[in-house]
CSV table of N, CA, C and O in Angstrom, one decimal:
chain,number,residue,atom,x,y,z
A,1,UNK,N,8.2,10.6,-22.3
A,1,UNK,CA,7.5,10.1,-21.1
A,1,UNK,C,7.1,8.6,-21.3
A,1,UNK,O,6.4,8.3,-22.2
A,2,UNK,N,7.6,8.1,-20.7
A,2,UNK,CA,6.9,6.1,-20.1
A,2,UNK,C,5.6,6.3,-21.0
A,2,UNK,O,4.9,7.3,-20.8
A,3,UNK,N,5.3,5.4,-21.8
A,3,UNK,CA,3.9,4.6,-22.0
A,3,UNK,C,3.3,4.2,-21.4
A,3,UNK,O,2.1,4.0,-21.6
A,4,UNK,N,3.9,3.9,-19.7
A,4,UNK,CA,2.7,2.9,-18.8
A,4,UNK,C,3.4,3.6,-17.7
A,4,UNK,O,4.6,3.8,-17.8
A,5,UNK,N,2.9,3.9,-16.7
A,5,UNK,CA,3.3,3.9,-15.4
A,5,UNK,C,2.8,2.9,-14.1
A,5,UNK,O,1.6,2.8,-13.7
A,6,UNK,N,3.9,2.1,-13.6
A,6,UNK,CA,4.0,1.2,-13.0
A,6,UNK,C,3.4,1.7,-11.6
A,6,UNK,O,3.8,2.8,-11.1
A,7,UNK,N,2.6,0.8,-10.9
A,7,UNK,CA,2.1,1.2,-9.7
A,7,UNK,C,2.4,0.1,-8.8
A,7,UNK,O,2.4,-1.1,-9.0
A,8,UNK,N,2.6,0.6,-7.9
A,8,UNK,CA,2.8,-0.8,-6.4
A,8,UNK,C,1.6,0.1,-5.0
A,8,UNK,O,1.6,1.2,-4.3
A,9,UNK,N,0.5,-1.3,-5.1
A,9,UNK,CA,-0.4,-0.1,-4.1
A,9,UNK,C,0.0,-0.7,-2.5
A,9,UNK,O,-0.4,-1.9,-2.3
A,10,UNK,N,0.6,-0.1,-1.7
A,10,UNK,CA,0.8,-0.7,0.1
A,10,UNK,C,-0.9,0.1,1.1
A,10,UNK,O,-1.4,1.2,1.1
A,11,UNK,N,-1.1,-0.9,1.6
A,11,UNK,CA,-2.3,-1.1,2.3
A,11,UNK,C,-3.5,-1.0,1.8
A,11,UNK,O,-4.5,-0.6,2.3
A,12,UNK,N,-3.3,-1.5,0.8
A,12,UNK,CA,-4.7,-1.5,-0.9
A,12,UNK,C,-6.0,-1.4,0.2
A,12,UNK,O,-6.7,-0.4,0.3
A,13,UNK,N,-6.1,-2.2,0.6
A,13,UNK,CA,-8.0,-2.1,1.3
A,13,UNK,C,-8.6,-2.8,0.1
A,13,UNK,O,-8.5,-4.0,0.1
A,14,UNK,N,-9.1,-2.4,-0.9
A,14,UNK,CA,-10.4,-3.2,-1.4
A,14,UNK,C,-9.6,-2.8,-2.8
A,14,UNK,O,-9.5,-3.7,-3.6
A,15,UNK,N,-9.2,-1.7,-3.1
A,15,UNK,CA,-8.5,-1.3,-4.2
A,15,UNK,C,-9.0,0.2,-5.0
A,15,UNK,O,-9.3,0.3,-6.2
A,16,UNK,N,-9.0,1.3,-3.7
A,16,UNK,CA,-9.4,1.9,-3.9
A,16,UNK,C,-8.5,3.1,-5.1
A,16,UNK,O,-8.9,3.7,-6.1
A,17,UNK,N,-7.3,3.0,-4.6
A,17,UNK,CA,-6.0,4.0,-5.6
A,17,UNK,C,-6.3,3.3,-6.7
A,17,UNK,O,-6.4,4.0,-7.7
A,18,UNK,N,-6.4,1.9,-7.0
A,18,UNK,CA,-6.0,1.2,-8.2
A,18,UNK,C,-7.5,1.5,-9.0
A,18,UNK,O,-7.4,1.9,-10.1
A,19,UNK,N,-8.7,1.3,-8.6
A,19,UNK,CA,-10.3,1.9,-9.5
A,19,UNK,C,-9.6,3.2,-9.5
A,19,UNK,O,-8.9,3.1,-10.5
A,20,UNK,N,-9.4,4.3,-9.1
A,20,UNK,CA,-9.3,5.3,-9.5
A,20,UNK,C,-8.1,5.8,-10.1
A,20,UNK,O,-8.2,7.0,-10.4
A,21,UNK,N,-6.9,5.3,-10.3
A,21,UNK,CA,-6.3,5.4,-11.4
A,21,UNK,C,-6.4,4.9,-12.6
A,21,UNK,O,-5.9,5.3,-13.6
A,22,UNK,N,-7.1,3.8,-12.4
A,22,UNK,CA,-7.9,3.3,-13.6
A,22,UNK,C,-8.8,3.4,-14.6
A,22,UNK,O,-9.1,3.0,-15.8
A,23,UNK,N,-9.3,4.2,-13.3
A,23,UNK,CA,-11.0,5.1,-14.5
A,23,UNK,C,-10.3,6.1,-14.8
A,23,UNK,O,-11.0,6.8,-15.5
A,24,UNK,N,-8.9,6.8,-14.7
A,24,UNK,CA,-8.2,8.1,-15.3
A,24,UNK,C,-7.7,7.5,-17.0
A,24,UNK,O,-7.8,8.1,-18.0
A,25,UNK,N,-7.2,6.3,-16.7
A,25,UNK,CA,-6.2,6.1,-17.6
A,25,UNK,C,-5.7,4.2,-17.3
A,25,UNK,O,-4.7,3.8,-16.5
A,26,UNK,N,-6.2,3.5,-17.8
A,26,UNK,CA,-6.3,2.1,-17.9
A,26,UNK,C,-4.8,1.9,-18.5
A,26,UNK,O,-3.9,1.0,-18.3
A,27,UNK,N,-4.8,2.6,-19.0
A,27,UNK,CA,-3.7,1.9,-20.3
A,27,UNK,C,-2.6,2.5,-19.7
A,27,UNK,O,-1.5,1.9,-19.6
A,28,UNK,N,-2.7,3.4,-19.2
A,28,UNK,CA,-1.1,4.4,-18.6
A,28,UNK,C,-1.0,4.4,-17.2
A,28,UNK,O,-0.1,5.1,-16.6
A,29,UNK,N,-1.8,3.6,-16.4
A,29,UNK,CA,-1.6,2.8,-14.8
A,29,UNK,C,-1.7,2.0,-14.8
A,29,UNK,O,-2.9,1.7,-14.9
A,30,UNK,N,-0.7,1.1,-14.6
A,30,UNK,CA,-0.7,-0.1,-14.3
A,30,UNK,C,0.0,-0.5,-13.1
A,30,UNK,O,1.2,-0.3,-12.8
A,31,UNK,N,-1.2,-1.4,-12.2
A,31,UNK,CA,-0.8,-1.9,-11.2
A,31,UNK,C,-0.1,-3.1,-11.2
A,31,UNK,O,-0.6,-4.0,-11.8
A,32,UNK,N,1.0,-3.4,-10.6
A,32,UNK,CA,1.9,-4.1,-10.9
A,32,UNK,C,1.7,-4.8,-9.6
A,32,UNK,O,1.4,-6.0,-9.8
A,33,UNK,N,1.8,-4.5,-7.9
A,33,UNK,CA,1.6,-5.2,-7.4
A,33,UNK,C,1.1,-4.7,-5.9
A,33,UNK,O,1.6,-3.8,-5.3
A,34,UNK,N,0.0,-5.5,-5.5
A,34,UNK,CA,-0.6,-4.5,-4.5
A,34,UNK,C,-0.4,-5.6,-3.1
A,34,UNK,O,-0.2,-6.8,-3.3
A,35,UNK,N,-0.4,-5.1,-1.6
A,35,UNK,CA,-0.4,-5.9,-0.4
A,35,UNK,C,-1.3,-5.3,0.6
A,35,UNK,O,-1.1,-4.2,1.2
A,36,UNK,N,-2.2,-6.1,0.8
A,36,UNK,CA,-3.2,-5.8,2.1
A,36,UNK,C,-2.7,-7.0,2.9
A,36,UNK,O,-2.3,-8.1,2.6
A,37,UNK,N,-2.9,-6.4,4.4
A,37,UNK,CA,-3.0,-7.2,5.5
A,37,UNK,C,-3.5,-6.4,6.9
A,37,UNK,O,-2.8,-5.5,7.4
A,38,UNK,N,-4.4,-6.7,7.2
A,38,UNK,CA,-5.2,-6.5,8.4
A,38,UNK,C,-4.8,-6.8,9.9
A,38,UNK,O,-5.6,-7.4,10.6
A,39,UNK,N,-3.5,-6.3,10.3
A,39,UNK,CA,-2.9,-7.2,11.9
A,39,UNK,C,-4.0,-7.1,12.9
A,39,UNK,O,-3.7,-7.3,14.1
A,40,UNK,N,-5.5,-6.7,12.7
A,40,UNK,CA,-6.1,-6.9,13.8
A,40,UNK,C,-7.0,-7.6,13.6
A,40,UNK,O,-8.0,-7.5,14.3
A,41,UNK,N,-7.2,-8.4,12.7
A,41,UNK,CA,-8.6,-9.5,12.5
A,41,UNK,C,-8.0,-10.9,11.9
A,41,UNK,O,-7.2,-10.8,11.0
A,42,UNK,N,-8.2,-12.0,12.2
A,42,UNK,CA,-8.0,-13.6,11.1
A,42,UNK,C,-8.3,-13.6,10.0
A,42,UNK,O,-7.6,-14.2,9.2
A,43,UNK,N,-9.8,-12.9,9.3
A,43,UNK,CA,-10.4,-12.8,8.8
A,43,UNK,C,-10.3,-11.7,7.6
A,43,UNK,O,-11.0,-10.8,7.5
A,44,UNK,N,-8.8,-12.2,6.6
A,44,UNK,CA,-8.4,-11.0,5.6
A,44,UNK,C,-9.7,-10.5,4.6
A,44,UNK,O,-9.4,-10.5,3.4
A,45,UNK,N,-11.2,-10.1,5.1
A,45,UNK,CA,-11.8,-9.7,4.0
A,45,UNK,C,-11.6,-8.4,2.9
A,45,UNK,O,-12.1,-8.4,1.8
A,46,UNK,N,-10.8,-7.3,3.5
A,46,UNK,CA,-10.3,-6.3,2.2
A,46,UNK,C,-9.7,-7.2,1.5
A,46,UNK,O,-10.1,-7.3,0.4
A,47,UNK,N,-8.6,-7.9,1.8
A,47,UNK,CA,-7.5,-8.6,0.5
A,47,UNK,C,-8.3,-9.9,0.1
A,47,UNK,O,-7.8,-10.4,-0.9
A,48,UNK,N,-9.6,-10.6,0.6
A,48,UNK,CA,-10.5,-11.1,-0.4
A,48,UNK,C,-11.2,-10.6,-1.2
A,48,UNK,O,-11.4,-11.1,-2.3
A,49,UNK,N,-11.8,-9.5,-0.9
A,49,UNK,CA,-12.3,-8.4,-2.0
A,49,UNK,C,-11.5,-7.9,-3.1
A,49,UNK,O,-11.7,-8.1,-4.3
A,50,UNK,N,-10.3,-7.2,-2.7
A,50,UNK,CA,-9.3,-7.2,-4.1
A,50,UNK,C,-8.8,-8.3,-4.8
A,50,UNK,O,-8.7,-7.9,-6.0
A,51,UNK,N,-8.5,-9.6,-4.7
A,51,UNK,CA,-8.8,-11.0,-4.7
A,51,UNK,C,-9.5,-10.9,-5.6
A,51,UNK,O,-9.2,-10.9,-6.8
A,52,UNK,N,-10.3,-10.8,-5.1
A,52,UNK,CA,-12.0,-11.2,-5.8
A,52,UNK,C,-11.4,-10.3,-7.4
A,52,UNK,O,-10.8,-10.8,-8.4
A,53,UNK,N,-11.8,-8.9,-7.0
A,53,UNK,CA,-12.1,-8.0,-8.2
A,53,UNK,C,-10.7,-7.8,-9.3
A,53,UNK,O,-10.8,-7.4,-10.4
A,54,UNK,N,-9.3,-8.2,-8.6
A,54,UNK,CA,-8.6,-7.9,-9.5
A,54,UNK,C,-7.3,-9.3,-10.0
A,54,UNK,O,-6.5,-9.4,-10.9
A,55,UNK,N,-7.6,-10.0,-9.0
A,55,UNK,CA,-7.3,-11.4,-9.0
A,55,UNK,C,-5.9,-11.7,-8.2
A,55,UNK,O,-6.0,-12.7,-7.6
A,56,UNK,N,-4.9,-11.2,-8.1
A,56,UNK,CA,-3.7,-11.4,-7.3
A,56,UNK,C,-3.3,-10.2,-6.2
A,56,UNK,O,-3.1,-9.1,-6.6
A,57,UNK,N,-3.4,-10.6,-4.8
A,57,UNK,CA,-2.4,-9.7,-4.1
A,57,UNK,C,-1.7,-10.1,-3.0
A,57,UNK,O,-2.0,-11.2,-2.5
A,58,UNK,N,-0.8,-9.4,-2.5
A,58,UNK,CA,0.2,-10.5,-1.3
A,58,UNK,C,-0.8,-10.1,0.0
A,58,UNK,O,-1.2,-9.1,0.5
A,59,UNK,N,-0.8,-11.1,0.1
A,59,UNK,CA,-1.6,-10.8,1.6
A,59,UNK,C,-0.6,-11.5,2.7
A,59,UNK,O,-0.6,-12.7,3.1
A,60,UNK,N,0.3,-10.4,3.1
A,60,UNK,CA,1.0,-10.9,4.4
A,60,UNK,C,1.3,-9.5,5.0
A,60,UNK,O,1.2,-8.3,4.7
A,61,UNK,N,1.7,-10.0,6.0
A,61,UNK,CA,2.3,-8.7,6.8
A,61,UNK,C,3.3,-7.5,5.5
A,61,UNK,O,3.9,-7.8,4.5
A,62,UNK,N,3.2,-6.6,5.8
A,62,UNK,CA,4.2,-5.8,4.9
A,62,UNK,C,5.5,-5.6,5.8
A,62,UNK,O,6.5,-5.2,5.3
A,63,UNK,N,5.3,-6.0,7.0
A,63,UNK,CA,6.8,-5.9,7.5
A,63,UNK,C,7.6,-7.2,7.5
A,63,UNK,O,8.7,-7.2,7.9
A,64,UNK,N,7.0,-8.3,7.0
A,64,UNK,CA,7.3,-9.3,6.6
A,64,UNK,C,7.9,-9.4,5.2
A,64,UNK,O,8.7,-10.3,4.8
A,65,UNK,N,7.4,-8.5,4.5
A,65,UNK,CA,8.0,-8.7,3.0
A,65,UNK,C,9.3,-7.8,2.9
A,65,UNK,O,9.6,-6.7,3.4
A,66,UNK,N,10.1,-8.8,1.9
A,66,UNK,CA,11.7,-8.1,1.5
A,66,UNK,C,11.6,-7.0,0.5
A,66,UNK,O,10.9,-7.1,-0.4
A,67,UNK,N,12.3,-6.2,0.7
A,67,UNK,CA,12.0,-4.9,-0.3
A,67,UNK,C,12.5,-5.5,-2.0
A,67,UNK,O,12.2,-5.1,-3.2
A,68,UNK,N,13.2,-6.3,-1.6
A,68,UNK,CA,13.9,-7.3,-2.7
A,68,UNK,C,12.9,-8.3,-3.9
A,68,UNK,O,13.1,-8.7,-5.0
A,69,UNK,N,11.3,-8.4,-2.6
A,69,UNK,CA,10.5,-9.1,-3.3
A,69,UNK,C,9.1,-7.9,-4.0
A,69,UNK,O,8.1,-8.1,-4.6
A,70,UNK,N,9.6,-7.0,-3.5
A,70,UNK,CA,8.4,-5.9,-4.1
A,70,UNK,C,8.9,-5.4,-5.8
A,70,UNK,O,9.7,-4.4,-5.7
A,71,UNK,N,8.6,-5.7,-7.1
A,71,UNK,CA,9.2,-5.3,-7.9
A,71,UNK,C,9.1,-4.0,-8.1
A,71,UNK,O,8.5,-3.4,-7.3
A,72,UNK,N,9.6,-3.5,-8.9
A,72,UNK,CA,10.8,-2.2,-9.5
A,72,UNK,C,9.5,-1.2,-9.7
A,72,UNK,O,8.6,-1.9,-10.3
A,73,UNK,N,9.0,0.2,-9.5
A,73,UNK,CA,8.2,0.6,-10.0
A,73,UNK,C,8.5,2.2,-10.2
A,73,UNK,O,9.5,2.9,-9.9
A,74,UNK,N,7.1,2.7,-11.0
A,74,UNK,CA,7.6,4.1,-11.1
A,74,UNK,C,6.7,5.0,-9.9
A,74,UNK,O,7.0,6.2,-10.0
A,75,UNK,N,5.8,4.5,-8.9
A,75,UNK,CA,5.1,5.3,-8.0
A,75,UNK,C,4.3,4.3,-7.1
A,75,UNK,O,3.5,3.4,-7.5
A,76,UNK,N,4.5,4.5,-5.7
A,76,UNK,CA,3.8,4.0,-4.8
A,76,UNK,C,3.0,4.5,-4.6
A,76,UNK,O,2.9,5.7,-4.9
A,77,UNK,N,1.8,3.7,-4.0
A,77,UNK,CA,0.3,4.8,-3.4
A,77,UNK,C,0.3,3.7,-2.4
A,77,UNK,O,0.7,2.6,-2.5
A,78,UNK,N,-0.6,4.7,-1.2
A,78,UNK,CA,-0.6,4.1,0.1
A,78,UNK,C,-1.9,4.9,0.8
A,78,UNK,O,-2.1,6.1,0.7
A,79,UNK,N,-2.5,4.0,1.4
A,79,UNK,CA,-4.1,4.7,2.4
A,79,UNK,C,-3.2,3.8,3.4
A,79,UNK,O,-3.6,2.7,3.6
A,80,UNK,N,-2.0,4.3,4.2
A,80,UNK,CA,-2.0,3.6,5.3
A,80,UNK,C,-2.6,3.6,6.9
A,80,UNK,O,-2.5,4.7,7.4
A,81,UNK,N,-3.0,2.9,7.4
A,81,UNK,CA,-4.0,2.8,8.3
A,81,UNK,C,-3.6,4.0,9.5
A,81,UNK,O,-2.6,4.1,10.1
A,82,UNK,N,-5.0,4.9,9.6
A,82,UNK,CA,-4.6,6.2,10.2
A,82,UNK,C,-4.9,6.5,11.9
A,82,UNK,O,-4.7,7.5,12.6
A,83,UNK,N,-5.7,4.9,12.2
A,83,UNK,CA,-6.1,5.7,13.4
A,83,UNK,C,-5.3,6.2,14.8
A,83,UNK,O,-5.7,7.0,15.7
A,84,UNK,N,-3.9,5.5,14.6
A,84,UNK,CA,-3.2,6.3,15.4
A,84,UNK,C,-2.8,7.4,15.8
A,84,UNK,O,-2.2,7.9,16.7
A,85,UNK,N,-3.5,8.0,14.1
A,85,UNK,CA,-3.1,9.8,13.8
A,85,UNK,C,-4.4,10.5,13.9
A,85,UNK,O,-4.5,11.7,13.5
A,86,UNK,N,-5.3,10.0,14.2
A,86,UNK,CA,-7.0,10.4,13.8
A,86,UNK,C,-7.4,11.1,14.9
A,86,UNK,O,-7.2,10.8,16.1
A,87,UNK,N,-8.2,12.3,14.5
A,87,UNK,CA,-8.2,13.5,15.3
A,87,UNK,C,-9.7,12.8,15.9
A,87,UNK,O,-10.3,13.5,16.7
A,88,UNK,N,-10.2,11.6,15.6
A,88,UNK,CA,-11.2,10.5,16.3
A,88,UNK,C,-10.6,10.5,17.7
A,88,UNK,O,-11.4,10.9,18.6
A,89,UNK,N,-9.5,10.2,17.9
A,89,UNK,CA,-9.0,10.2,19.0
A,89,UNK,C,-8.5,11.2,19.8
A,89,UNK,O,-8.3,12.4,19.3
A,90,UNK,N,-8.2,10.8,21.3
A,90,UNK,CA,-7.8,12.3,22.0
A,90,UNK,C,-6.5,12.4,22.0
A,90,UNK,O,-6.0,11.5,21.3
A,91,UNK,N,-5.6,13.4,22.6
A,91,UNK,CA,-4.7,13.7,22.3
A,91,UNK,C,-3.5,12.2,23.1
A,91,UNK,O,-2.6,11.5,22.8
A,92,UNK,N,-4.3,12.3,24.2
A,92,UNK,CA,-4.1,11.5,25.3
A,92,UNK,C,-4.6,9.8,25.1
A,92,UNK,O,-4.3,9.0,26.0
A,93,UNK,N,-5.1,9.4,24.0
A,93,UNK,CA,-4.9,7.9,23.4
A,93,UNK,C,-4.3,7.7,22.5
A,93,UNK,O,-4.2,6.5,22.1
A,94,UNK,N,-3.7,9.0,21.5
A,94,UNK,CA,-3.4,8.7,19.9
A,94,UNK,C,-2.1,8.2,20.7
A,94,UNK,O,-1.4,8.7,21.6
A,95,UNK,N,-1.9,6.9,19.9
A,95,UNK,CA,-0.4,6.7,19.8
A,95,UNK,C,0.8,7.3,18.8
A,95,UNK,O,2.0,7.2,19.1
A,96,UNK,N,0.4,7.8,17.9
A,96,UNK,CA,0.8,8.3,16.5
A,96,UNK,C,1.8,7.3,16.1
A,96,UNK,O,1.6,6.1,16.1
A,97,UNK,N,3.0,7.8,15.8
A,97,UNK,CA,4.2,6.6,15.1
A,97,UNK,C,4.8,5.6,15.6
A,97,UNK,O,5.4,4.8,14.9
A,98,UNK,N,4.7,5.6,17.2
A,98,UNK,CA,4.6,4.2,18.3
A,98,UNK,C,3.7,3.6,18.1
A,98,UNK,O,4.0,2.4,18.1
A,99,UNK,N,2.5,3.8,17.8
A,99,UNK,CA,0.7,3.1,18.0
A,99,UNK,C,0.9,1.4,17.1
A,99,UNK,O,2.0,1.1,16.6
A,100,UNK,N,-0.1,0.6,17.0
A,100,UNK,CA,0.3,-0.4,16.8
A,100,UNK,C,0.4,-0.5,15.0
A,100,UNK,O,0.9,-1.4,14.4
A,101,UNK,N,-0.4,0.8,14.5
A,101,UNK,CA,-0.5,1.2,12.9
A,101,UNK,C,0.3,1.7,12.5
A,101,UNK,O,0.8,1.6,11.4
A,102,UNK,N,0.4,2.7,13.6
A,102,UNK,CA,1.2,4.3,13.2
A,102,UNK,C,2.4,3.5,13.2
A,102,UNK,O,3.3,4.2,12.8
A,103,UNK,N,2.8,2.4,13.4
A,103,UNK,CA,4.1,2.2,12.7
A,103,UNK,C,4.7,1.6,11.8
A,103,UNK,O,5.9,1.4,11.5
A,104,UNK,N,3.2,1.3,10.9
A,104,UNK,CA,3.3,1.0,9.3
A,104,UNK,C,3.4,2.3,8.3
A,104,UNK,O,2.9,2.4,7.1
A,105,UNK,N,4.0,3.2,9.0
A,105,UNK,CA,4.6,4.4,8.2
A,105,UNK,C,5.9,3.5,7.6
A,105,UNK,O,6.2,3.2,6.5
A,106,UNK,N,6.4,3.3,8.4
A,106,UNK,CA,8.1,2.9,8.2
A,106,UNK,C,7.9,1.8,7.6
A,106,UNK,O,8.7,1.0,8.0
A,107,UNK,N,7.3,1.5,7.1
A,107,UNK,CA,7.3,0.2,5.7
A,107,UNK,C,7.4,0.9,4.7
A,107,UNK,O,8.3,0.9,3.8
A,108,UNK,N,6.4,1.6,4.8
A,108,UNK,CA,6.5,3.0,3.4
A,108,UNK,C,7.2,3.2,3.3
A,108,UNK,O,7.6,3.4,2.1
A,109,UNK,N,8.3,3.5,4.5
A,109,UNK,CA,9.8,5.0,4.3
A,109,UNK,C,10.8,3.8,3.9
A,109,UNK,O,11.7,4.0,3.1
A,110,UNK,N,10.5,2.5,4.4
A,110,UNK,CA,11.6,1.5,4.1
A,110,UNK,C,11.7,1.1,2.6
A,110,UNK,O,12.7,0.7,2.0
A,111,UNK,N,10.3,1.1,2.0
A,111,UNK,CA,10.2,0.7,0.6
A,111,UNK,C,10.3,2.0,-0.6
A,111,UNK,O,10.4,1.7,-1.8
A,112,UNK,N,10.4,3.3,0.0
A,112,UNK,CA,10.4,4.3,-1.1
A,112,UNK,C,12.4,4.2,-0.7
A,112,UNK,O,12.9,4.3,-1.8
A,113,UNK,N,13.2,4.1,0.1
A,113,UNK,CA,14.2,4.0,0.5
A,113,UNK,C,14.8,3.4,-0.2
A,113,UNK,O,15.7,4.0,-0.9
A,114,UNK,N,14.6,2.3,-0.3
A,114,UNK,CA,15.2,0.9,-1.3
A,114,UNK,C,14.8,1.0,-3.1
A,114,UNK,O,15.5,0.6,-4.0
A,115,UNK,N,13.7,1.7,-3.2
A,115,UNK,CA,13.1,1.1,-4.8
A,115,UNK,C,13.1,2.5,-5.3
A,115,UNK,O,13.3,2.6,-6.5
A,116,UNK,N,12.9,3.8,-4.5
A,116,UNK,CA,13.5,5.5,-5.2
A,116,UNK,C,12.5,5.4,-6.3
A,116,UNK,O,12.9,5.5,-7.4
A,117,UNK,N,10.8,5.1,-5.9
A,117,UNK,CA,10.0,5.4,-7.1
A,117,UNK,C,10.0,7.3,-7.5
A,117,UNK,O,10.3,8.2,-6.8
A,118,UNK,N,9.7,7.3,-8.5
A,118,UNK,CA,10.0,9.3,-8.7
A,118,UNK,C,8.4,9.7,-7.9
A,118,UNK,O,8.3,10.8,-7.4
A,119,UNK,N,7.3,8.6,-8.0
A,119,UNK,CA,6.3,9.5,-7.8
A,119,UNK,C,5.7,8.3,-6.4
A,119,UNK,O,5.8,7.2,-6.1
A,120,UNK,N,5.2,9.5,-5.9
A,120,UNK,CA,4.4,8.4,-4.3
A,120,UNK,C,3.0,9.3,-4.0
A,120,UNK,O,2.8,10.5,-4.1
A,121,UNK,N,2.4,8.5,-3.8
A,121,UNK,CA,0.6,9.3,-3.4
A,121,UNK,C,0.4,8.5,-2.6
A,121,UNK,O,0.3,7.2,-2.7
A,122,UNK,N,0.2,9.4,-1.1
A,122,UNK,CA,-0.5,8.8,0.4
A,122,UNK,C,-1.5,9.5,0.8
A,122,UNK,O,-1.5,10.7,1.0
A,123,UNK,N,-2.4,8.7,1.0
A,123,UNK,CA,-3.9,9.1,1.5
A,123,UNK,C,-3.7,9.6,2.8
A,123,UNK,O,-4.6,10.0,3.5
């Protein structure tokens, strides 16, 4: 088995997958490269907080990025943004995988597609 397992976190938030793979095992998760981006505010403060705490992350659109620039890993993790699927909502507002979120599934399906990590964890 790998000495390190490579991590790529999509929709990081503050960096919640990455503290808690970390408090498991520092030395055998390693985050390699994480992307927050917020399409409904100017004001990227989750990806200035991971910023802050862990020092590098892409903060752009993820449908903006080439699968070509995401490097090589052995497991994705993903909290991708749920309220199009959130039982918050009624049956009769959820957009689900049309909605303006629910269609940052398919960044996920486009990036496990291309890079065939063996392991994926979605919130």
């Amino acid at each position: 088995m790998a000495k390190t397992l490579k991590i790529i976190e999509l929709f990081a938030g503050v960096g919640g997958f990455r503290v808690g793979l970390e408090e498991a095992d520092k030395e055998f998760f390693q985050t390699v490269w994480a992307n927050q981006w917020e399409p409904a505010t100017k004001i990227q403060h989750a990806a200035a907080v991971y910023k802050e705490r862990f020092g590098h992350i892409c903060n752009e659109d993820i449908n903006t990025v080439k699968t070509e620039d995401i490097p090589e890993h052995d497991m994705l993790v993903g909290g991708f943004p749920c309220q199009d699927y959130s039982v918050a909502s009624s049956l009769a507002t959820s957009k689900g995988l049309e909605g303006k979120k629910g269609i940052l599934w398919w960044s996920i399906r486009e990036t496990l597609e291309a890079k065939k990590p063996p392991f994926v964890l979605l919130e």
